[in-house]
Tab-separated table of C-alpha atoms and ligand atoms in Angstrom:
chain	number	residue	atom	x	y	z
A	993	UNK	CA	0.739	1.632	-30.814
A	994	UNK	CA	-2.232	3.429	-32.398
A	995	UNK	CA	-5.227	1.409	-33.516
A	996	UNK	CA	-8.201	1.939	-35.823
A	997	UNK	CA	-11.879	2.003	-34.950
A	998	UNK	CA	-12.359	-0.340	-37.934
A	999	UNK	CA	-10.613	-2.994	-35.868
A	1000	UNK	CA	-13.112	-2.670	-33.009
A	1001	UNK	CA	-15.212	-5.647	-34.093
A	1002	UNK	CA	-17.119	-7.861	-31.656
A	1003	UNK	CA	-15.796	-11.304	-30.736
A	1004	UNK	CA	-17.354	-14.383	-32.300
A	1005	UNK	CA	-19.071	-15.635	-29.104
A	1006	UNK	CA	-19.196	-19.258	-30.253
A	1007	UNK	CA	-15.385	-19.279	-30.317
A	1008	UNK	CA	-15.404	-18.112	-26.683
A	1009	UNK	CA	-17.823	-20.957	-25.794
A	1010	UNK	CA	-15.472	-23.409	-27.543
A	1011	UNK	CA	-12.618	-22.128	-25.411
A	1012	UNK	CA	-14.617	-22.545	-22.165
A	1013	UNK	CA	-15.560	-26.080	-23.274
A	1014	UNK	CA	-11.904	-26.862	-24.030
A	1015	UNK	CA	-10.882	-25.690	-20.539
A	1016	UNK	CA	-13.456	-27.964	-18.908
A	1017	UNK	CA	-12.301	-30.871	-21.064
A	1018	UNK	CA	-8.707	-30.215	-20.053
A	1019	UNK	CA	-9.850	-30.408	-16.437
A	1020	UNK	CA	-11.246	-33.894	-17.160
A	1021	UNK	CA	-14.932	-33.115	-17.869
A	1022	UNK	CA	-16.817	-34.776	-20.718
A	1023	UNK	CA	-18.431	-32.151	-22.961
A	1024	UNK	CA	-20.898	-32.701	-25.799
A	1025	UNK	CA	-20.308	-30.137	-28.525
A	1026	UNK	CA	-23.518	-28.585	-29.769
A	1027	UNK	CA	-21.945	-25.151	-30.089
A	1028	UNK	CA	-19.780	-25.300	-33.143
A	1029	UNK	CA	-21.153	-25.389	-36.676
A	1030	UNK	CA	-18.788	-27.887	-38.116
A	1031	UNK	CA	-19.036	-31.535	-39.103
A	1032	UNK	CA	-17.307	-34.020	-36.819
A	1033	UNK	CA	-16.267	-36.022	-39.887
A	1034	UNK	CA	-12.967	-35.592	-41.772
A	1035	UNK	CA	-12.739	-34.476	-45.407
A	1036	UNK	CA	-13.918	-37.189	-47.811
A	1037	UNK	CA	-11.393	-40.008	-48.403
A	1038	UNK	CA	-11.198	-39.100	-52.078
A	1039	UNK	CA	-10.129	-35.562	-51.112
A	1040	UNK	CA	-7.364	-36.798	-48.841
A	1041	UNK	CA	-6.184	-39.350	-51.415
A	1042	UNK	CA	-6.018	-36.691	-54.144
A	1043	UNK	CA	-3.854	-34.493	-51.920
A	1044	UNK	CA	-1.572	-37.389	-50.910
A	1045	UNK	CA	-0.876	-38.096	-54.597
A	1046	UNK	CA	-0.256	-34.414	-55.332
A	1047	UNK	CA	2.157	-34.036	-52.413
A	1048	UNK	CA	4.332	-36.794	-53.866
A	1049	UNK	CA	4.188	-35.359	-57.372
A	1050	UNK	CA	4.617	-31.603	-57.258
A	1051	UNK	CA	5.632	-28.446	-55.450
A	1052	UNK	CA	2.132	-27.140	-54.681
A	1053	UNK	CA	3.191	-23.587	-55.428
A	1054	UNK	CA	0.908	-20.641	-56.108
A	1055	UNK	CA	-2.011	-21.252	-58.459
A	1056	UNK	CA	-3.475	-18.519	-60.646
A	1057	UNK	CA	-5.531	-16.081	-58.574
A	1058	UNK	CA	-8.956	-17.298	-59.679
A	1059	UNK	CA	-8.072	-20.914	-58.881
A	1060	UNK	CA	-7.238	-24.173	-60.669
A	1061	UNK	CA	-9.126	-24.247	-63.988
A	1062	UNK	CA	-10.172	-27.892	-63.477
A	1063	UNK	CA	-11.656	-27.039	-60.066
A	1064	UNK	CA	-13.576	-24.094	-61.535
A	1065	UNK	CA	-14.883	-26.463	-64.213
A	1066	UNK	CA	-15.828	-29.053	-61.587
A	1067	UNK	CA	-17.790	-26.436	-59.651
A	1068	UNK	CA	-19.557	-25.249	-62.820
A	1069	UNK	CA	-20.549	-28.907	-63.415
A	1070	UNK	CA	-21.997	-29.021	-59.884
A	1071	UNK	CA	-24.439	-26.231	-60.850
A	1072	UNK	CA	-25.663	-28.304	-63.807
A	1073	UNK	CA	-26.028	-31.311	-61.545
A	1074	UNK	CA	-27.643	-29.647	-58.513
A	1075	UNK	CA	-29.758	-26.964	-60.156
A	1076	UNK	CA	-29.821	-27.598	-63.924
A	1077	UNK	CA	-27.993	-24.283	-64.386
A	1078	UNK	CA	-25.466	-23.923	-67.185
A	1079	UNK	CA	-22.582	-21.930	-65.717
A	1080	UNK	CA	-19.490	-20.638	-67.492
A	1081	UNK	CA	-16.498	-21.800	-65.347
A	1082	UNK	CA	-14.902	-18.401	-66.106
A	1083	UNK	CA	-17.392	-16.889	-63.627
A	1084	UNK	CA	-16.260	-19.161	-60.766
A	1085	UNK	CA	-13.670	-17.719	-58.364
A	1086	UNK	CA	-11.924	-20.020	-55.868
A	1087	UNK	CA	-11.452	-18.412	-52.440
A	1088	UNK	CA	-9.966	-19.205	-49.021
A	1089	UNK	CA	-13.308	-20.286	-47.552
A	1090	UNK	CA	-16.469	-18.314	-48.046
A	1091	UNK	CA	-14.970	-15.906	-45.487
A	1092	UNK	CA	-12.441	-14.619	-48.048
A	1093	UNK	CA	-15.242	-14.419	-50.614
A	1094	UNK	CA	-17.113	-11.973	-48.335
A	1095	UNK	CA	-14.049	-9.726	-48.197
A	1096	UNK	CA	-13.693	-9.808	-51.984
A	1097	UNK	CA	-17.403	-9.261	-52.609
A	1098	UNK	CA	-17.848	-6.417	-50.112
A	1099	UNK	CA	-14.715	-4.684	-51.426
A	1100	UNK	CA	-15.682	-5.119	-55.078
A	1101	UNK	CA	-19.259	-3.931	-54.631
A	1102	UNK	CA	-19.452	-1.164	-52.023
A	1103	UNK	CA	-18.024	2.272	-51.260
A	1104	UNK	CA	-16.892	3.031	-47.689
A	1105	UNK	CA	-19.827	4.151	-45.535
A	1106	UNK	CA	-22.538	2.475	-47.633
A	1107	UNK	CA	-25.320	0.517	-45.964
A	1108	UNK	CA	-25.505	-3.232	-46.501
A	1109	UNK	CA	-28.503	-5.222	-45.250
A	1110	UNK	CA	-27.922	-8.230	-42.985
A	1111	UNK	CA	-30.624	-10.340	-41.411
A	1112	UNK	CA	-31.052	-10.605	-37.655
A	1113	UNK	CA	-30.675	-13.320	-36.575
A	1114	UNK	CA	-27.878	-14.047	-39.026
A	1115	UNK	CA	-24.276	-15.130	-39.413
A	1116	UNK	CA	-22.345	-12.690	-37.173
A	1117	UNK	CA	-19.221	-12.272	-39.290
A	1118	UNK	CA	-21.093	-10.473	-42.096
A	1119	UNK	CA	-21.633	-7.569	-39.703
A	1120	UNK	CA	-18.080	-7.582	-38.380
A	1121	UNK	CA	-16.406	-7.883	-41.806
A	1122	UNK	CA	-18.583	-5.039	-43.104
A	1123	UNK	CA	-17.565	-2.887	-40.129
A	1124	UNK	CA	-13.888	-3.708	-40.614
A	1125	UNK	CA	-14.203	-2.554	-44.234
A	1126	UNK	CA	-15.734	0.797	-43.146
A	1127	UNK	CA	-19.174	-0.289	-44.330
A	1128	UNK	CA	-22.394	0.120	-42.393
A	1129	UNK	CA	-24.314	-3.088	-41.613
A	1130	UNK	CA	-28.053	-2.428	-41.602
A	1131	UNK	CA	-30.035	-4.905	-39.478
A	1132	UNK	CA	-33.167	-6.468	-40.966
A	1133	UNK	CA	-35.015	-8.330	-38.198
A	1134	UNK	CA	-36.740	-11.552	-39.284
A	1135	UNK	CA	-39.337	-13.555	-37.380
A	1136	UNK	CA	-40.074	-17.226	-36.750
A	1137	UNK	CA	-43.784	-16.540	-37.401
A	1138	UNK	CA	-42.997	-15.867	-41.064
A	1139	UNK	CA	-40.232	-18.446	-41.380
A	1140	UNK	CA	-37.514	-15.777	-41.129
A	1141	UNK	CA	-38.152	-14.480	-44.651
A	1142	UNK	CA	-36.473	-11.038	-44.804
A	1143	UNK	CA	-38.228	-8.009	-46.256
A	1144	UNK	CA	-36.315	-5.279	-48.041
A	1145	UNK	CA	-36.609	-2.154	-45.830
A	1146	UNK	CA	-37.563	1.297	-47.007
A	1147	UNK	CA	-33.967	2.491	-46.846
A	1148	UNK	CA	-31.361	2.863	-49.587
A	1149	UNK	CA	-29.173	-0.201	-49.310
A	1150	UNK	CA	-26.078	-0.690	-51.474
A	1151	UNK	CA	-26.352	-4.426	-50.909
A	1152	UNK	CA	-28.158	-7.252	-49.156
A	1153	UNK	CA	-26.655	-10.550	-48.041
A	1154	UNK	CA	-28.934	-13.476	-47.322
A	1155	UNK	CA	-28.230	-17.118	-46.445
A	1156	UNK	CA	-30.608	-19.978	-47.282
A	1157	UNK	CA	-30.522	-22.419	-45.537
A	1158	UNK	CA	-29.740	-19.899	-42.839
A	1159	UNK	CA	-27.475	-19.898	-39.840
A	1160	UNK	CA	-28.635	-19.960	-37.010
A	1161	UNK	CA	-32.236	-20.868	-37.896
A	1162	UNK	CA	-31.853	-23.515	-40.626
A	1163	UNK	CA	-34.814	-21.945	-42.448
A	1164	UNK	CA	-34.828	-21.999	-46.238
A	1165	UNK	CA	-36.285	-19.453	-48.683
A	1166	UNK	CA	-38.749	-20.747	-51.266
A	1167	UNK	CA	-38.039	-20.043	-54.927
A	1168	UNK	CA	-40.804	-17.416	-54.906
A	1169	UNK	CA	-39.495	-15.651	-51.799
A	1170	UNK	CA	-35.920	-15.658	-53.083
A	1171	UNK	CA	-37.058	-14.465	-56.515
A	1172	UNK	CA	-39.111	-11.635	-54.985
A	1173	UNK	CA	-36.171	-10.509	-52.874
A	1174	UNK	CA	-33.764	-10.519	-55.832
A	1175	UNK	CA	-36.266	-8.643	-58.002
A	1176	UNK	CA	-36.857	-6.044	-55.264
A	1177	UNK	CA	-33.099	-5.541	-54.894
A	1178	UNK	CA	-32.574	-5.218	-58.628
A	1179	UNK	CA	-35.388	-2.678	-58.911
A	1180	UNK	CA	-33.615	-0.482	-56.336
A	1181	UNK	CA	-30.035	-0.988	-57.544
A	1182	UNK	CA	-29.166	-3.033	-54.427
A	1183	UNK	CA	-26.523	-5.730	-55.029
A	1184	UNK	CA	-27.802	-9.151	-53.980
A	1185	UNK	CA	-25.326	-11.557	-52.364
A	1186	UNK	CA	-26.534	-15.103	-51.775
A	1187	UNK	CA	-24.640	-17.119	-49.145
A	1188	UNK	CA	-25.306	-20.722	-50.204
A	1189	UNK	CA	-22.812	-22.402	-47.866
A	1190	UNK	CA	-25.435	-24.844	-46.503
A	1191	UNK	CA	-26.653	-26.011	-49.901
A	1192	UNK	CA	-26.730	-29.792	-50.028
A	1193	UNK	CA	-27.418	-29.943	-46.270
A	1194	UNK	CA	-31.195	-29.926	-46.648
A	1195	UNK	CA	-34.033	-32.123	-45.451
A	1196	UNK	CA	-37.301	-30.631	-46.678
A	1197	UNK	CA	-36.920	-30.177	-50.427
A	1198	UNK	CA	-33.966	-28.635	-52.249
A	1199	UNK	CA	-32.363	-25.252	-51.630
A	1200	UNK	CA	-32.759	-22.850	-54.561
A	1201	UNK	CA	-29.672	-21.082	-55.878
A	1202	UNK	CA	-29.904	-17.384	-56.714
A	1203	UNK	CA	-28.273	-18.369	-60.016
A	1204	UNK	CA	-31.470	-20.184	-60.992
A	1205	UNK	CA	-33.197	-16.808	-60.893
A	1206	UNK	CA	-30.651	-14.274	-62.135
A	1207	UNK	CA	-27.093	-13.944	-63.427
A	1208	UNK	CA	-26.814	-10.478	-61.927
A	1209	UNK	CA	-26.049	-11.635	-58.380
A	1210	UNK	CA	-23.022	-12.720	-56.341
A	1211	UNK	CA	-23.276	-16.312	-55.090
A	1212	UNK	CA	-20.960	-17.557	-52.340
A	1213	UNK	CA	-20.419	-21.173	-51.337
A	1214	UNK	CA	-17.807	-23.326	-49.632
A	1215	UNK	CA	-16.355	-26.784	-49.156
A	1216	UNK	CA	-16.693	-26.341	-45.369
A	1217	UNK	CA	-20.137	-27.797	-44.696
A	1218	UNK	CA	-21.617	-30.262	-47.235
A	1219	UNK	CA	-18.112	-31.451	-48.146
A	1220	UNK	CA	-16.993	-31.543	-44.471
A	1221	UNK	CA	-13.802	-29.511	-45.052
A	1222	UNK	CA	-13.944	-26.567	-42.601
A	1223	UNK	CA	-10.244	-26.416	-41.750
A	1224	UNK	CA	-9.120	-26.717	-45.359
A	1225	UNK	CA	-10.293	-23.144	-45.929
A	1226	UNK	CA	-11.730	-23.455	-49.382
A	1227	UNK	CA	-14.761	-21.790	-50.884
A	1228	UNK	CA	-15.937	-20.230	-54.087
A	1229	UNK	CA	-17.901	-17.346	-55.490
A	1230	UNK	CA	-19.835	-16.941	-58.746
A	1231	UNK	CA	-19.926	-13.379	-60.059
A	1232	UNK	CA	-21.477	-11.698	-63.107
A	1233	UNK	CA	-19.256	-11.965	-66.181
A	1234	UNK	CA	-18.466	-8.251	-66.100
A	1235	UNK	CA	-17.093	-8.517	-62.532
A	1236	UNK	CA	-14.601	-11.352	-63.055
A	1237	UNK	CA	-11.607	-9.171	-63.888
A	1238	UNK	CA	-12.351	-6.786	-60.979
A	1239	UNK	CA	-12.441	-9.728	-58.548
A	1240	UNK	CA	-9.317	-11.222	-60.133
A	1241	UNK	CA	-7.371	-7.990	-59.521
A	1242	UNK	CA	-8.513	-7.877	-55.886
A	1243	UNK	CA	-7.790	-11.592	-55.321
A	1244	UNK	CA	-4.299	-11.289	-56.824
A	1245	UNK	CA	-3.432	-8.510	-54.410
A	1246	UNK	CA	-5.263	-9.632	-51.272
A	1247	UNK	CA	-4.646	-13.376	-51.323
A	1248	UNK	CA	-2.468	-14.285	-54.375
A	1249	UNK	CA	-4.497	-17.503	-54.489
A	1250	UNK	CA	-6.496	-19.880	-52.294
A	1251	UNK	CA	-4.413	-22.687	-50.709
A	1252	UNK	CA	-3.198	-24.946	-53.514
A	1253	UNK	CA	-3.293	-28.110	-51.373
A	1254	UNK	CA	-6.917	-27.464	-50.434
A	1255	UNK	CA	-7.818	-26.866	-54.082
A	1256	UNK	CA	-6.443	-30.318	-54.994
A	1257	UNK	CA	-8.365	-31.909	-52.122
A	1258	UNK	CA	-11.552	-30.078	-53.141
A	1259	UNK	CA	-11.256	-31.474	-56.647
A	1260	UNK	CA	-11.190	-34.945	-55.072
A	1261	UNK	CA	-14.170	-34.070	-52.856
A	1262	UNK	CA	-16.318	-33.135	-55.849
A	1263	UNK	CA	-16.192	-36.784	-56.921
A	1264	UNK	CA	-17.014	-38.154	-53.465
A	1265	UNK	CA	-20.798	-37.926	-53.592
A	1266	UNK	CA	-21.322	-41.311	-51.849
A	1267	UNK	CA	-19.380	-40.097	-48.837
A	1268	UNK	CA	-21.030	-36.687	-48.630
A	1269	UNK	CA	-24.495	-38.214	-48.955
A	1270	UNK	CA	-23.646	-40.629	-46.101
A	1271	UNK	CA	-22.793	-37.598	-43.927
A	1272	UNK	CA	-26.132	-36.082	-44.856
A	1273	UNK	CA	-27.877	-39.264	-43.686
A	1274	UNK	CA	-26.109	-38.799	-40.344
A	1275	UNK	CA	-27.376	-35.185	-40.014
A	1276	UNK	CA	-30.860	-36.332	-40.963
A	1277	UNK	CA	-30.895	-38.857	-38.125
A	1278	UNK	CA	-29.455	-36.264	-35.713
A	1279	UNK	CA	-32.135	-33.795	-36.740
A	1280	UNK	CA	-34.818	-36.395	-36.095
A	1281	UNK	CA	-33.422	-37.006	-32.592
A	1282	UNK	CA	-33.231	-33.266	-31.890
A	1283	UNK	CA	-36.751	-32.518	-33.121
A	1284	UNK	CA	-38.019	-35.296	-30.896
A	1285	UNK	CA	-35.797	-34.710	-27.849
A	1286	UNK	CA	-35.450	-30.936	-27.527
A	1287	UNK	CA	-39.177	-30.147	-27.163
A	1288	UNK	CA	-39.530	-32.997	-24.649
A	1289	UNK	CA	-36.636	-31.510	-22.670
A	1290	UNK	CA	-38.416	-28.132	-22.631
A	1291	UNK	CA	-36.920	-26.330	-25.637
A	1292	UNK	CA	-40.111	-26.285	-27.645
A	1293	UNK	CA	-40.160	-22.916	-29.420
A	1294	UNK	CA	-37.991	-23.557	-32.446
A	1295	UNK	CA	-37.673	-22.198	-35.978
A	1296	UNK	CA	-38.518	-24.687	-38.777
A	1297	UNK	CA	-35.122	-26.299	-39.481
A	1298	UNK	CA	-35.317	-26.999	-43.246
A	1299	UNK	CA	-31.568	-27.289	-43.731
A	1300	UNK	CA	-28.065	-26.744	-42.269
A	1301	UNK	CA	-27.473	-28.468	-38.915
A	1302	UNK	CA	-28.878	-26.013	-36.397
A	1303	UNK	CA	-31.897	-25.584	-34.200
A	1304	UNK	CA	-32.614	-22.056	-32.993
A	1305	UNK	CA	-34.723	-22.048	-29.860
A	1306	UNK	CA	-36.586	-19.197	-28.206
A	1307	UNK	CA	-35.897	-19.633	-24.486
A	1308	UNK	CA	-37.586	-16.423	-23.313
A	1309	UNK	CA	-39.889	-18.459	-21.028
A	1310	UNK	CA	-36.853	-19.974	-19.327
A	1311	UNK	CA	-34.197	-17.255	-19.083
A	1312	UNK	CA	-33.599	-13.651	-20.196
A	1313	UNK	CA	-29.811	-13.948	-20.375
A	1314	UNK	CA	-28.709	-16.450	-23.026
A	1315	UNK	CA	-25.009	-15.999	-22.253
A	1316	UNK	CA	-25.526	-16.921	-18.579
A	1317	UNK	CA	-27.935	-19.719	-19.567
A	1318	UNK	CA	-25.405	-21.221	-22.032
A	1319	UNK	CA	-22.688	-21.016	-19.342
A	1320	UNK	CA	-25.007	-22.777	-16.871
A	1321	UNK	CA	-25.834	-25.526	-19.396
A	1322	UNK	CA	-22.130	-26.004	-20.136
A	1323	UNK	CA	-21.144	-26.119	-16.480
A	1324	UNK	CA	-24.026	-28.208	-15.130
A	1325	UNK	CA	-25.082	-30.408	-18.077
A	1326	UNK	CA	-21.727	-30.686	-19.865
A	1327	UNK	CA	-23.291	-29.570	-23.162
A	1328	UNK	CA	-21.832	-26.626	-25.077
A	1329	UNK	CA	-24.464	-24.485	-26.855
A	1330	UNK	CA	-24.278	-21.019	-28.416
A	1331	UNK	CA	-26.080	-17.980	-26.965
A	1332	UNK	CA	-28.276	-16.250	-29.536
A	1333	UNK	CA	-26.450	-12.945	-28.936
A	1334	UNK	CA	-23.904	-14.063	-31.489
A	1335	UNK	CA	-26.580	-13.908	-34.189
A	1336	UNK	CA	-28.931	-11.237	-32.951
A	1337	UNK	CA	-27.524	-8.490	-30.700
A	1338	UNK	CA	-31.052	-7.170	-30.004
A	1339	UNK	CA	-33.198	-10.247	-29.326
A	1340	UNK	CA	-30.505	-12.894	-28.892
A	1341	UNK	CA	-30.488	-12.675	-25.091
A	1342	UNK	CA	-33.532	-14.958	-25.170
A	1343	UNK	CA	-32.394	-17.532	-27.770
A	1344	UNK	CA	-29.945	-20.430	-28.015
A	1345	UNK	CA	-28.520	-22.258	-31.030
A	1346	UNK	CA	-28.012	-26.009	-30.885
A	1347	UNK	CA	-25.796	-27.561	-33.566
A	1348	UNK	CA	-26.295	-31.232	-34.502
A	1349	UNK	CA	-23.343	-31.643	-36.840
A	1350	UNK	CA	-21.533	-34.198	-34.681
A	1351	UNK	CA	-21.972	-37.996	-34.396
A	1352	UNK	CA	-25.389	-39.470	-33.655
A	1353	UNK	CA	-24.064	-40.993	-30.408
A	1354	UNK	CA	-22.984	-37.529	-29.259
A	1355	UNK	CA	-26.354	-36.040	-30.139
A	1356	UNK	CA	-28.234	-38.780	-28.267
A	1357	UNK	CA	-26.016	-38.263	-25.200
A	1358	UNK	CA	-26.404	-34.466	-25.449
A	1359	UNK	CA	-30.190	-34.735	-25.485
A	1360	UNK	CA	-30.067	-37.065	-22.471
A	1361	UNK	CA	-27.978	-34.541	-20.545
A	1362	UNK	CA	-30.170	-31.589	-21.574
A	1363	UNK	CA	-33.284	-33.498	-20.528
A	1364	UNK	CA	-31.993	-34.245	-17.038
A	1365	UNK	CA	-30.606	-30.698	-16.667
A	1366	UNK	CA	-34.000	-29.240	-17.489
A	1367	UNK	CA	-35.810	-31.727	-15.225
A	1368	UNK	CA	-33.570	-30.678	-12.314
A	1369	UNK	CA	-34.283	-27.010	-12.997
A	1370	UNK	CA	-37.954	-27.891	-12.451
B	1449	PLP	C1	-23.800	-18.746	-43.035
B	1449	PLP	C2	-22.310	-18.948	-43.020
B	1449	PLP	N1	-21.563	-18.376	-43.979
B	1449	PLP	C3	-20.224	-18.517	-43.980
B	1449	PLP	C4	-19.551	-19.246	-43.012
B	1449	PLP	C5	-18.032	-19.325	-43.063
B	1449	PLP	O1	-17.614	-20.455	-43.705
B	1449	PLP	P1	-16.195	-20.754	-44.351
B	1449	PLP	O2	-15.639	-21.897	-43.555
B	1449	PLP	O3	-16.497	-21.156	-45.766
B	1449	PLP	O4	-15.358	-19.530	-44.295
B	1449	PLP	C6	-20.286	-19.883	-42.015
B	1449	PLP	C7	-19.612	-20.662	-40.967
B	1449	PLP	O5	-20.186	-21.190	-40.052
B	1449	PLP	C8	-21.706	-19.720	-42.018
B	1449	PLP	O6	-22.471	-20.281	-41.075
């Protein structure tokens, strides 16, 4: 069968690490999971209860393409609550995770062949989705020394996508830095897309939404992280008023609608603030353990982790091959970590990402194992 070059995307390396970890577990090994960026907790109880009621009551058929009106209203209310922003629910689009929102946004905004800026290090799937849509990802390297704040390059970009808090670094953009970036994009006619999936998971101050600064942006978010609902595949996007119908037409044809069951659960999750804040307290404690334990173990060059649940460490003093180093740590220490190559194809051979989204007991055990692994390396 013939195949397209658009389909020649790179694998998501973290998924390969997960598979190696699973194989070791199947062979009876105990593995601590610091590779995957997902909470170890289930969806909030209120989310599961809302779905249980709905399953008894109705058929859970298609919803309208933009999503359940009450969920769109609930999300608009979240913007008032979190940021003091008044948002018209008509601008909220419910999607199958933020991943589907990227597909909608990139398709709605860019012509084939156009350049779209992505930060390096950054979330790998932006690059691969752009490539699969015949777009041209343009790498913008960022640096720990200036807190990974990206600078708009001297190149014509059709768009720029930025995450704050970021994956893999956890660094957050200040209101001034975010505002300057949006203004620079708008001055050059570059569409600004703000990936806000880690909002709510923050430790040093509050993450700023691009919607606090401009209405002429695309904002993407999800129930995966703060609401602990990765597998439910539910996210959302806020678009300028004039783009709603364009997105609706694309969503109707590409997805029909986001999963109805997950939309019901998400509505329940919006009212479960006690539970989500308790999860945040767990990440906060894990972060404290990591910031104390990792440098003592020998991983001491790390980006300032303001939010999300990741620590990105420069291991250039220890190894030049992060893939081999991660495999060695998995095999010898029983701790799964992600090689930086997933996030930065150029410099990622000397970095590792540690996720602390799991239970505090797991994190404490993981640090213990990493410490003795490093001590044995000498
Ligand atoms: C920065 C970032 N954006 C988007 C996603 C995808 O999330 P979703 O589960 O909403 O598709 C992830 C997942 O790890 C991520 O780290």
